[in-house]
Coordinates of C-alpha atoms in Angstrom, one line a residue:
X239 CA 110.0 74.4 105.6
X240 CA 110.4 78.2 106.0
X241 CA 109.8 79.8 109.4
X242 CA 106.4 81.4 109.5
X243 CA 105.1 84.5 111.2
X244 CA 101.8 86.4 111.1
X245 CA 101.9 89.5 108.9
X246 CA 100.5 91.6 111.7
X247 CA 103.5 90.7 113.8
X248 CA 105.8 92.3 111.2
X249 CA 104.4 95.7 112.4
X250 CA 104.8 94.9 116.0
X251 CA 106.4 93.1 117.9
X252 CA 108.7 91.8 115.2
X253 CA 109.4 94.3 112.4
X254 CA 112.4 95.4 110.4
X255 CA 115.6 95.2 112.5
X256 CA 114.2 93.0 115.2
X257 CA 115.6 89.6 116.2
X258 CA 113.1 86.7 116.1
X259 CA 114.0 83.4 117.8
X260 CA 112.6 80.3 116.0
X261 CA 112.0 76.7 117.3
X262 CA 114.7 75.4 115.0
X263 CA 117.4 77.1 117.2
X264 CA 117.9 79.9 114.6
X265 CA 117.7 83.6 115.3
X266 CA 116.8 85.8 112.3
X267 CA 116.7 89.6 111.9
X268 CA 114.0 90.9 109.6
X269 CA 115.7 92.6 106.6
X270 CA 115.1 96.2 105.5
X271 CA 112.4 97.1 103.1
X272 CA 114.8 97.3 100.1
X273 CA 114.9 93.5 100.2
X274 CA 111.2 93.0 100.3
X275 CA 110.1 91.7 96.9
X276 CA 106.5 92.0 95.7
X277 CA 107.2 90.8 92.2
X278 CA 104.3 88.7 90.9
X279 CA 101.7 90.1 93.3
X280 CA 98.7 92.1 92.1
X281 CA 98.6 95.7 93.5
X282 CA 95.1 95.1 94.9
X283 CA 96.5 92.3 97.0
X284 CA 99.1 94.3 99.0
X285 CA 98.3 98.0 98.7
X286 CA 96.4 99.7 101.5
X287 CA 94.6 102.9 100.8
X288 CA 94.7 105.7 103.4
X289 CA 95.4 109.0 101.8
X290 CA 95.3 111.0 105.1
X291 CA 98.0 108.8 106.7
X292 CA 100.1 108.9 103.5
X293 CA 100.0 112.6 103.6
X294 CA 100.9 112.7 107.3
X295 CA 103.8 110.3 107.0
X296 CA 104.9 111.7 103.5
X297 CA 105.1 108.3 101.7
X298 CA 103.9 107.1 98.3
X299 CA 102.0 104.0 99.5
X300 CA 101.4 101.4 102.2
X301 CA 102.0 97.7 101.6
X302 CA 100.7 94.9 103.7
X303 CA 103.4 92.3 104.5
X304 CA 103.0 89.1 102.5
X305 CA 101.8 86.1 104.5
X306 CA 102.4 82.3 104.2
X307 CA 99.1 81.9 102.3
X308 CA 99.9 84.3 99.4
X309 CA 99.5 82.8 96.0
X310 CA 102.9 83.8 94.7
X311 CA 104.8 82.3 97.7
X312 CA 106.4 85.7 98.4
X313 CA 108.7 85.5 101.5
X314 CA 109.8 88.2 103.9
X315 CA 113.7 88.2 103.8
X316 CA 115.7 87.9 106.9
X317 CA 119.4 87.7 107.9
X318 CA 121.1 85.6 110.5
X319 CA 122.0 87.7 113.6
X320 CA 123.9 87.4 115.9
X321 CA 126.8 85.9 114.0
X322 CA 128.4 84.1 116.9
X323 CA 127.2 80.6 117.5
X324 CA 128.2 77.9 120.0
X325 CA 127.8 74.2 120.3
X326 CA 125.5 73.1 123.1
X327 CA 127.5 69.9 123.7
X328 CA 131.2 70.9 123.7
X329 CA 130.9 74.7 123.7
X330 CA 133.0 75.4 120.6
X331 CA 132.2 78.8 119.2
X332 CA 132.1 79.9 115.5
X333 CA 131.5 83.2 113.9
X334 CA 129.7 83.2 110.6
X335 CA 131.2 85.1 107.7
X336 CA 128.0 86.0 105.9
X337 CA 124.6 87.3 107.2
X338 CA 122.9 84.8 104.8
X339 CA 125.0 81.8 105.7
X340 CA 123.3 78.4 106.4
X341 CA 122.7 77.4 110.0
X342 CA 126.2 76.2 111.3
X343 CA 127.1 72.9 112.8
X344 CA 129.9 72.3 115.3
X345 CA 133.4 72.2 113.7
X346 CA 134.3 69.4 116.2
X347 CA 137.4 71.0 117.5
X348 CA 139.4 68.4 119.4
X349 CA 139.3 69.8 122.9
X350 CA 139.8 66.4 124.6
X351 CA 143.1 65.7 123.0
X352 CA 144.6 69.2 123.4
X353 CA 143.0 70.4 126.7
X354 CA 141.4 67.4 128.3
X355 CA 137.9 68.8 127.7
X356 CA 134.7 67.2 126.2
X357 CA 134.6 67.2 122.4
X358 CA 131.8 66.5 119.9
X359 CA 131.8 63.1 118.3
X360 CA 129.4 64.1 115.5
X361 CA 128.3 67.4 114.0
X362 CA 125.8 69.2 116.3
X363 CA 123.5 72.1 115.4
X364 CA 124.9 75.2 117.0
X365 CA 123.0 77.8 119.0
X366 CA 123.2 81.6 118.5
X367 CA 124.9 83.6 121.3
X368 CA 122.7 85.5 123.7
X369 CA 125.0 88.6 124.2
X370 CA 125.0 91.5 121.7
X371 CA 125.9 95.2 121.7
X372 CA 123.5 98.0 120.8
X373 CA 123.5 101.8 120.8
X374 CA 120.6 104.2 121.3
X375 CA 120.8 105.3 117.6
X376 CA 119.5 101.9 116.6
X377 CA 122.7 100.2 115.5
X378 CA 123.6 96.7 116.7
X379 CA 126.8 94.6 116.8
X380 CA 128.0 91.1 117.7
X381 CA 129.5 91.0 121.2
X382 CA 133.3 91.1 120.6
X383 CA 134.0 87.8 122.3
X384 CA 137.5 87.3 120.8
X385 CA 138.7 90.8 121.9
X386 CA 136.9 90.5 125.3
X387 CA 138.7 87.2 126.1
X388 CA 142.2 88.5 125.1
X389 CA 141.9 92.1 126.4
X390 CA 143.3 91.4 129.8
X391 CA 145.3 88.3 129.1
X392 CA 148.2 89.9 127.3
X393 CA 148.0 87.2 124.6
X394 CA 147.6 88.1 120.9
X395 CA 144.7 87.1 118.7
X396 CA 145.8 84.8 116.0
X397 CA 144.1 83.0 113.1
X398 CA 144.4 79.7 115.2
X399 CA 142.4 81.1 118.1
X400 CA 139.2 79.2 118.8
X401 CA 136.8 80.0 121.6
X402 CA 134.9 77.7 123.8
X403 CA 131.9 78.7 125.9
X404 CA 131.1 77.1 129.3
X405 CA 128.7 77.7 132.1
X406 CA 129.6 77.0 135.7
X407 CA 127.4 74.9 138.0
X408 CA 128.2 76.9 141.1
X409 CA 126.5 80.1 140.0
X410 CA 123.8 81.3 137.7
X411 CA 125.2 84.8 137.4
X412 CA 127.2 86.2 134.6
X413 CA 130.4 85.2 136.4
X414 CA 129.4 81.6 135.6
X415 CA 129.5 82.2 131.8
X416 CA 133.1 81.8 130.8
X417 CA 134.9 81.9 127.5
X418 CA 138.2 80.1 127.0
X419 CA 140.5 80.4 123.9
X420 CA 142.5 77.6 122.6
X421 CA 145.6 79.7 123.3
X422 CA 144.9 79.7 127.0
X423 CA 143.2 83.2 127.4
X424 CA 140.1 83.0 129.6
X425 CA 137.5 85.5 130.8
X426 CA 133.9 85.4 132.2
X427 CA 131.1 87.8 131.5
X428 CA 131.3 89.3 135.0
X429 CA 131.2 93.1 134.7
X430 CA 130.4 92.9 131.0
X431 CA 127.3 95.1 131.6
X432 CA 129.2 97.9 133.3
X433 CA 128.8 101.2 131.3
X434 CA 131.7 101.9 128.9
X435 CA 133.3 98.5 129.7
X436 CA 133.9 98.2 125.9
X437 CA 135.6 101.5 125.5
X438 CA 139.0 100.1 124.7
X439 CA 137.5 97.5 122.3
X440 CA 135.5 100.2 120.5
X441 CA 137.9 103.2 120.8
X442 CA 136.0 105.1 118.1
X443 CA 132.6 104.3 119.5
X444 CA 129.8 102.7 117.5
X445 CA 130.6 102.1 113.9
X446 CA 126.9 102.3 112.8
X447 CA 126.5 98.7 112.0
X448 CA 123.1 97.9 110.4
X449 CA 123.0 94.2 109.6
X450 CA 119.3 94.3 108.5
X451 CA 120.4 96.4 105.6
X452 CA 123.0 94.0 104.3
X453 CA 126.5 92.6 105.0
X454 CA 128.4 95.8 104.8
X455 CA 125.8 98.4 105.8
X456 CA 127.2 101.0 108.1
X457 CA 126.4 104.7 108.8
X458 CA 128.3 107.4 110.6
X459 CA 127.6 107.2 114.3
X460 CA 130.5 107.3 116.8
X461 CA 128.1 107.0 119.8
X462 CA 130.0 106.2 123.0
X463 CA 126.9 104.9 124.8
X464 CA 127.3 101.3 123.7
X465 CA 125.2 98.8 125.8
X466 CA 125.8 95.1 126.3
X467 CA 122.4 93.4 126.0
X468 CA 120.8 90.1 125.6
X469 CA 119.2 89.3 122.3
X470 CA 115.9 88.6 123.9
X471 CA 115.7 91.7 125.9
X472 CA 112.4 93.6 125.7
X473 CA 114.2 96.9 125.2
X474 CA 116.3 95.8 122.2
X475 CA 113.6 96.8 119.7
X476 CA 110.8 99.3 120.0
X477 CA 108.3 99.7 117.1
X478 CA 107.5 103.3 116.0
X479 CA 103.9 102.8 114.9
X480 CA 101.4 105.4 113.6
X481 CA 97.8 104.6 113.2
X482 CA 94.8 106.3 111.6
X483 CA 91.0 105.8 111.8
X484 CA 89.4 105.9 108.4
X485 CA 87.0 108.8 107.9
X486 CA 83.8 108.6 105.8
X487 CA 84.0 110.0 102.3
X488 CA 81.3 112.6 102.9
X489 CA 83.6 114.4 105.3
X490 CA 85.6 115.5 102.3
X491 CA 83.6 115.1 99.1
X492 CA 80.2 116.5 98.5
X493 CA 78.3 115.0 101.5
X494 CA 76.2 112.0 102.3
X495 CA 73.8 112.6 99.4
X496 CA 76.5 112.3 96.7
X497 CA 77.8 109.2 98.5
X498 CA 74.3 107.5 98.2
X499 CA 74.1 108.5 94.5
X500 CA 77.5 107.0 93.9
X501 CA 76.5 103.8 95.7
X502 CA 73.5 103.4 93.4
X503 CA 75.2 104.2 90.1
X504 CA 78.9 103.3 90.6
X505 CA 78.7 100.1 88.5
X506 CA 76.9 102.0 85.7
X507 CA 79.5 104.8 85.7
X508 CA 82.5 102.6 85.9
X509 CA 81.2 100.3 83.2
X510 CA 81.4 103.0 80.5
X511 CA 84.8 103.8 78.8
X512 CA 83.5 107.3 78.2
X513 CA 81.5 108.0 81.4
X514 CA 81.2 111.8 81.0
X515 CA 77.7 111.6 79.5
X516 CA 76.6 109.2 82.2
X517 CA 78.0 111.5 84.9
X518 CA 76.3 114.5 83.4
X519 CA 72.9 112.7 83.1
X520 CA 73.1 111.5 86.8
X521 CA 74.1 115.0 88.0
X522 CA 71.2 116.6 86.1
X523 CA 68.7 113.9 87.2
X524 CA 69.6 114.4 90.9
X525 CA 70.0 118.2 90.7
X526 CA 73.6 118.2 91.8
X527 CA 76.7 119.8 90.3
X528 CA 78.5 117.8 87.7
X529 CA 82.0 118.8 88.8
X530 CA 81.3 117.7 92.4
X531 CA 79.9 114.4 91.3
X532 CA 82.9 113.8 89.0
X533 CA 85.4 114.7 91.7
X534 CA 83.7 112.3 94.1
X535 CA 83.6 109.5 91.6
X536 CA 87.3 109.9 90.6
X537 CA 88.3 110.0 94.3
X538 CA 86.4 106.7 95.0
X539 CA 87.8 105.0 91.9
X540 CA 91.4 105.9 92.8
X541 CA 91.0 105.3 96.5
X542 CA 91.6 109.0 97.2
X543 CA 89.8 112.0 98.6
X544 CA 90.3 115.7 98.3
X545 CA 93.0 116.2 100.9
X546 CA 95.9 116.4 98.5
X547 CA 96.6 120.0 99.6
X548 CA 96.1 119.4 103.3
X549 CA 99.0 120.1 105.6
X550 CA 99.1 118.7 109.1
X551 CA 101.3 120.6 111.5
X552 CA 100.8 118.2 114.4
X553 CA 99.3 114.9 115.3
X554 CA 96.6 116.7 117.2
X555 CA 95.6 118.5 114.0
X556 CA 95.6 115.2 112.2
X557 CA 93.4 113.5 114.9
X558 CA 91.0 116.5 115.0
X559 CA 89.5 115.3 111.7
X560 CA 88.7 112.0 113.3
X561 CA 87.3 113.8 116.3
X562 CA 84.8 115.7 114.2
X563 CA 83.5 112.4 112.7
X564 CA 83.3 110.8 116.1
X565 CA 81.2 113.5 117.9
X566 CA 78.3 113.1 115.4
X567 CA 76.5 110.4 113.4
X568 CA 78.9 109.4 110.6
X569 CA 78.9 106.9 107.8
X570 CA 76.8 103.8 107.7
X571 CA 77.2 100.0 108.2
X572 CA 78.6 99.7 104.6
X573 CA 81.3 102.4 105.3
X574 CA 84.7 102.2 107.0
X575 CA 83.4 104.2 109.9
X576 CA 79.8 104.0 111.3
X577 CA 79.0 105.9 114.5
X578 CA 75.8 106.8 116.3
X579 CA 76.1 109.8 118.6
X580 CA 73.8 110.2 121.6
X581 CA 73.5 113.3 123.8
X582 CA 74.4 112.7 127.4
X583 CA 70.7 113.3 128.3
X584 CA 70.0 109.8 127.0
X585 CA 72.1 108.4 129.9
X586 CA 71.6 108.2 133.6
X587 CA 71.9 111.4 135.7
X588 CA 75.0 110.0 137.6
X589 CA 77.3 110.6 134.6
X590 CA 75.6 113.5 132.8
X591 CA 77.7 116.3 134.4
X592 CA 80.9 114.8 133.2
X593 CA 80.3 114.2 129.5
X594 CA 78.7 116.0 126.6
X595 CA 77.9 113.0 124.5
X596 CA 78.7 109.3 123.9
X597 CA 79.1 107.8 120.4
X598 CA 78.7 104.1 119.8
X599 CA 81.2 103.2 117.1
X600 CA 79.6 100.2 115.4
X601 CA 82.3 99.9 112.8
X602 CA 85.7 101.3 112.3
X603 CA 88.7 100.6 110.1
X604 CA 92.2 101.4 111.4
X605 CA 95.5 101.5 109.5
X606 CA 98.6 100.7 111.5
X607 CA 101.9 101.6 109.9
X608 CA 105.5 100.8 111.0
X609 CA 107.5 103.9 110.2
X610 CA 110.7 103.2 112.2
X611 CA 112.1 101.6 115.3
X612 CA 114.5 102.4 118.2
X613 CA 116.6 100.5 120.6
X614 CA 117.2 100.8 124.4
X615 CA 114.6 103.5 124.8
X616 CA 111.4 104.1 122.8
X617 CA 110.9 107.2 120.6
X618 CA 114.6 108.0 120.3
X619 CA 114.4 109.2 116.7
X620 CA 114.5 113.0 116.3
X621 CA 111.6 113.0 113.8
X622 CA 109.5 110.8 111.6
X623 CA 111.8 111.4 108.7
X624 CA 114.8 110.2 110.7
X625 CA 112.8 107.2 111.9
X626 CA 111.9 106.1 108.4
X627 CA 115.6 105.9 107.5
X628 CA 116.0 103.0 109.9
X629 CA 113.7 100.8 107.7
X630 CA 115.3 101.3 104.2
X631 CA 117.9 103.1 102.2
X632 CA 115.7 104.5 99.5
X633 CA 112.1 103.1 99.6
X634 CA 109.2 105.5 99.6
X635 CA 106.6 103.0 101.0
X636 CA 106.0 101.6 104.5
X637 CA 104.6 98.3 105.8
X638 CA 101.1 98.5 107.2
X639 CA 98.1 96.4 108.1
X640 CA 94.3 97.2 108.1
X641 CA 92.3 96.1 111.1
X642 CA 88.6 96.2 111.8
X643 CA 86.7 96.8 115.0
X644 CA 84.2 98.6 117.2
X645 CA 84.3 101.0 120.2
X646 CA 82.8 103.7 122.4
X647 CA 83.7 107.3 122.1
X648 CA 83.4 109.7 125.1
X649 CA 83.1 113.5 124.5
X650 CA 83.9 115.3 127.8
X651 CA 82.1 118.3 129.2
X652 CA 84.5 121.0 128.2
X653 CA 83.1 123.6 130.6
X654 CA 83.6 121.3 133.6
X655 CA 87.0 120.3 132.3
X656 CA 88.1 123.9 132.2
X657 CA 86.9 124.6 135.7
X658 CA 88.5 121.5 137.1
X659 CA 91.9 122.2 135.4
X660 CA 92.1 125.6 137.2
X661 CA 92.1 123.9 140.7
X662 CA 95.3 124.4 142.7
X663 CA 95.4 120.7 143.5
X664 CA 95.4 119.8 139.8
X665 CA 97.9 122.4 138.7
X666 CA 100.3 121.3 141.5
X667 CA 100.1 117.7 140.4
X668 CA 100.5 118.6 136.7
X669 CA 103.6 120.7 137.5
X670 CA 105.2 117.7 139.4
X671 CA 104.5 115.4 136.4
X672 CA 105.7 118.0 134.0
X673 CA 109.0 118.4 135.9
X674 CA 109.6 114.7 135.8
X675 CA 108.7 114.4 132.1
X676 CA 110.9 117.3 131.0
X677 CA 113.9 116.0 133.1
X678 CA 113.6 112.7 131.2
X679 CA 113.2 114.6 127.9
X680 CA 116.3 116.6 128.5
X681 CA 118.3 113.5 129.3
X682 CA 117.1 112.0 126.0
X683 CA 117.8 115.2 124.1
X684 CA 114.1 115.8 123.5
X685 CA 112.3 119.2 123.7
X686 CA 110.5 120.1 126.9
X687 CA 106.7 120.7 126.9
X688 CA 104.0 122.4 128.9
X689 CA 101.7 119.6 130.1
X690 CA 98.0 119.8 129.7
X691 CA 96.1 118.4 132.8
X692 CA 93.2 117.5 130.6
X693 CA 95.3 115.0 128.7
X694 CA 96.5 113.3 131.9
X695 CA 92.8 113.1 133.0
X696 CA 91.6 111.6 129.7
X697 CA 94.5 109.2 129.5
X698 CA 94.0 107.9 133.0
X699 CA 90.3 107.6 132.5
X700 CA 90.9 105.5 129.4
X701 CA 93.1 103.1 131.4
X702 CA 90.8 102.6 134.3
X703 CA 87.8 102.1 132.0
X704 CA 89.7 99.6 129.8
X705 CA 90.5 97.6 133.0
X706 CA 86.8 97.6 133.9
X707 CA 85.6 96.8 130.4
X708 CA 87.8 93.7 130.2
X709 CA 85.9 92.2 133.1
X710 CA 82.5 92.9 131.5
X711 CA 82.7 92.5 127.8
X712 CA 84.7 89.3 127.3
X713 CA 87.7 91.0 125.5
X714 CA 91.2 90.6 127.0
X715 CA 92.8 93.8 128.3
X716 CA 95.5 93.5 125.7
X717 CA 92.9 93.5 122.8
X718 CA 91.3 96.8 123.9
X719 CA 93.0 100.0 122.9
X720 CA 92.8 103.7 123.6
X721 CA 92.9 106.7 121.3
X722 CA 93.2 110.1 123.1
X723 CA 91.8 113.2 121.4
X724 CA 93.4 115.9 123.4
X725 CA 96.5 117.9 122.9
X726 CA 99.3 117.2 125.5
X727 CA 100.1 120.9 125.5
X728 CA 96.6 122.2 125.4
X729 CA 96.7 124.2 122.1
X730 CA 93.5 122.6 120.7
X731 CA 91.2 123.3 123.5
X732 CA 88.1 122.2 121.6
X733 CA 89.2 118.6 121.3
X734 CA 88.6 116.6 124.5
X735 CA 87.5 113.0 123.9
X736 CA 88.6 109.3 124.3
X737 CA 88.0 106.4 122.0
X738 CA 88.0 103.0 123.6
X739 CA 88.0 100.4 120.9
X740 CA 89.1 97.0 119.8
X741 CA 90.5 96.2 116.4
X742 CA 92.3 93.3 114.8
X743 CA 92.6 91.4 111.6
X744 CA 90.7 88.3 113.0
X745 CA 87.6 87.7 115.1
X746 CA 88.5 90.2 117.9
X747 CA 86.9 93.5 116.9
X748 CA 83.7 92.1 115.4
X749 CA 81.9 90.6 118.4
X750 CA 79.9 93.7 119.3
X751 CA 80.7 93.5 123.0
X752 CA 82.0 97.1 123.4
X753 CA 79.1 98.7 121.6
X754 CA 76.6 96.8 123.7
X755 CA 78.2 97.9 126.9
X756 CA 78.1 101.5 125.6
X757 CA 74.4 101.7 125.5
X758 CA 72.2 103.6 128.1
X759 CA 71.6 101.5 131.2
X760 CA 75.0 99.6 130.9
X761 CA 77.8 102.1 130.5
X762 CA 76.8 104.1 133.6
X763 CA 77.5 101.1 136.0
X764 CA 80.7 100.4 134.2
X765 CA 82.0 104.0 134.7
X766 CA 80.9 104.0 138.3
X767 CA 82.6 100.7 139.0
X768 CA 85.8 101.9 137.3
X769 CA 85.9 105.0 139.5
X770 CA 85.2 103.0 142.6
X771 CA 88.1 100.7 141.8
X772 CA 90.3 103.6 141.1
X773 CA 89.9 104.9 144.7
X774 CA 92.1 102.1 146.1
X775 CA 95.2 100.3 145.0
X776 CA 96.9 97.3 146.5
X777 CA 100.1 99.5 146.8
X778 CA 98.4 102.3 148.7
X779 CA 99.3 104.5 150.5
X780 CA 102.6 104.4 148.6
X781 CA 101.0 104.6 145.2
X782 CA 98.5 107.4 145.8
X783 CA 101.3 109.5 147.5
X784 CA 103.9 108.8 144.9
X785 CA 105.9 111.8 143.5
X786 CA 107.0 109.8 140.5
X787 CA 107.0 106.2 139.4
X788 CA 107.1 104.1 136.3
X789 CA 109.2 104.8 133.2
X790 CA 111.3 108.0 133.8
X791 CA 109.1 108.7 136.9
X792 CA 106.4 110.0 134.4
X793 CA 103.5 108.7 136.5
X794 CA 102.2 109.8 139.9
X795 CA 99.4 107.7 141.4
X796 CA 99.5 104.9 138.8
X797 CA 101.2 101.5 139.0
X798 CA 100.7 97.9 137.8
X799 CA 98.2 97.2 140.6
X800 CA 95.7 99.9 139.5
X801 CA 96.2 101.8 136.2
X802 CA 98.9 100.4 133.9
X803 CA 97.9 98.4 130.8
X804 CA 99.6 96.0 128.5
X805 CA 101.8 97.8 126.0
X806 CA 99.5 96.9 123.1
X807 CA 96.7 99.0 124.8
X808 CA 98.4 102.2 125.7
X809 CA 99.5 104.7 123.0
X810 CA 101.8 106.6 125.2
X811 CA 104.0 103.9 126.8
X812 CA 102.1 103.8 130.1
X813 CA 103.3 107.4 130.9
X814 CA 101.5 110.5 132.0
X815 CA 99.0 108.8 134.3
X816 CA 97.6 109.9 137.7
X817 CA 94.4 108.4 139.2
X818 CA 94.3 111.2 141.8
X819 CA 93.1 113.5 139.0
X820 CA 90.1 111.2 138.6
X821 CA 89.1 110.7 142.3
X822 CA 91.4 112.9 144.4
X823 CA 93.7 111.6 147.0
X824 CA 93.6 110.9 150.8
X825 CA 94.0 114.5 151.7
X826 CA 91.9 116.0 148.9
X827 CA 89.2 113.4 148.1
X828 CA 86.9 116.0 146.5
X829 CA 89.4 117.5 144.0
X830 CA 89.2 114.8 141.3
X831 CA 87.2 115.3 138.2
X832 CA 84.8 112.4 139.0
X833 CA 84.8 112.9 142.8
X834 CA 81.2 114.3 142.5
X835 CA 80.1 111.1 140.8
X836 CA 81.2 109.0 143.7
X837 CA 79.6 111.4 146.2
X838 CA 76.3 111.0 144.3
X839 CA 76.5 107.2 144.2

C-alpha cells in the first residue's frame, strides 16, 4: 500500500523538497512539479480559479494536489532521501545508487568473523540515516560518512570499504554516535556540527544538489555555509506560501445588480450555442448595457474577472483590494465572500474610540499557494521568481488548495492611530525594533526597511486577540489565523485593519463560532479580556523590559508566555511584536494604544 498524506499537507508542512518520515521506516522527499502527472484527470477536478493571485504570482494556473481518493489513482511522486541507510541490528551501512531504489535490506556483512562484532543472521529492513548537509540556498546533500571517517585516519577509501554505525551506552551526545570502516578507520560525530567542519571534504563549497528534481540535478552554487543538520530538524524546510481572499464579482464587473441578473439567467444564457440574442434581450429588458452584461457573463463562465491589465507593485497594493471589500457589506451567502459591516456605534462605548467599524465575515474563500521553499532560515529567496525555481525546472503552474471559513474584521480608528504613532514612547520602541530587524536583514542580505509602528500594533493586537478567542469560541489556537491589512513601511496610510479568521478544507471554518463572538455584546468583553491579559506575562519584568527577543531579536515585549502563536496562525513568523504598544509598560502605562480602554474599565 502506498504511503498516504493529506493534500493540504503538500502545501505545508510537507511540500516539494521536504523530507517526510513514514511508519514503514522509509524517508521520502516530495519530487518537483515536473514529475507530477495529472494525466487522466478532468481539469475541473484539480484546477483552482483565482485570477488575482495568478496575476500576482505570474503563473498560468493553480492545481490542487491529487489525494488518495481521486478516481484516476494519481499519485504524488517522491524520491528516497537520504541515500545512506543503516541496519538497526548490526549497524552495517549502505548507500543507495538511485533515488528511486527500493527500500534496502541489510547486506549481512560478516562482522563477527572479521572483527568479532555482531552480524545479521537474516535480511533486516534498514533505516535511513539522520544526518544530512544543507545550504541556505535550498540545496541538500547526504552527509559524507565515508570521507568523514577516513579524513583523519590517513587510510585511503577503497571499493572494499564498508561502514558500520554504532551508538555508545555511556553517552547520548554526538560523541556516542560512531562510524567504523571495515579497513579500521573510525570516527564519531563529535564536532560534526562545528561551522565549516566539512571545508576539506567540500573544497569547492556546495555543489547545488537538488535530489527532488532527479538523480543528477545540480545547479551552480559554491556556497561555503554548509550546515550539518538532522533530517527531522524543524529548520530543514520552510514553506513559502502566498494566500488570497476571494473578492466578490461585483467589485470588478458591473456591480451587484448585474450579478443578480446573471444568477437568474445564467442557465438560460449558457444553454444557447448562440447566446448573443439572449444576452441582448436580457440587457434590454433590464435596462443595462449589453457590453457590460456580456463581459460579466464571459468572466463568470471562464472563471475570470476584468483584472487582466492590473499590475500589483507590492503585496500591500494586492491586499488593499480585499480591504475595500472587508470594510463594507460585500457579497452574499451564495458568494465566495459574504461580509456585514457595522459602524462602531453599534458596539459598547468601551471600544468605540479605537475602531471605526467591525465586519462580520460570515463566509470567505481563501486560496493558499506554495510558490517556493527555503532551508535553514525562512524567506531566503531573493524574490518570488527565484523562489518558484526551487519547485520545478520549467512548469508555469503552482500547487494550491482552496479553504473555506469565517472571521471578524476590525477597521481601526485612523485618526487615533496617527496621533498615537507620533508619541515619543512609540517612536523609540519602533526604532529599537527597526534596528534589530535591519541588522538581521543585513546579515541575510535582505534590504533594510523603515518600520511602521501601526503594523506592529495591529500585528500584536491580532496575536493577543487570537489567544483570547481560542478560549471562548472552541477553535484551537492553531486553527485561527491573522491577516494584517497595513503596510510595514507605512506607504498605504489608508489601510489599517486586521482580519481574524479560521479556514480549512474540513469542518473547521464552518462552525460559526467566530462570527457569533464578533456580535455586539460579545466582542467587547473579549477585547477587554485580551488587553487585561496582555498587561502581565509570566516572564515579567524580563519580558516587558526586553530590548530584543525571539527570532533575530525581532520582538520586544513578546514571548511564548504572552503573545507568540503557533506558526500556522502568524503570517510573519512571530516577528515584529510588542505588547507594550498595546498597553504601555511599567514606566509608561498610559502610552499604549488601548491604555485608555483599561482606564475606563
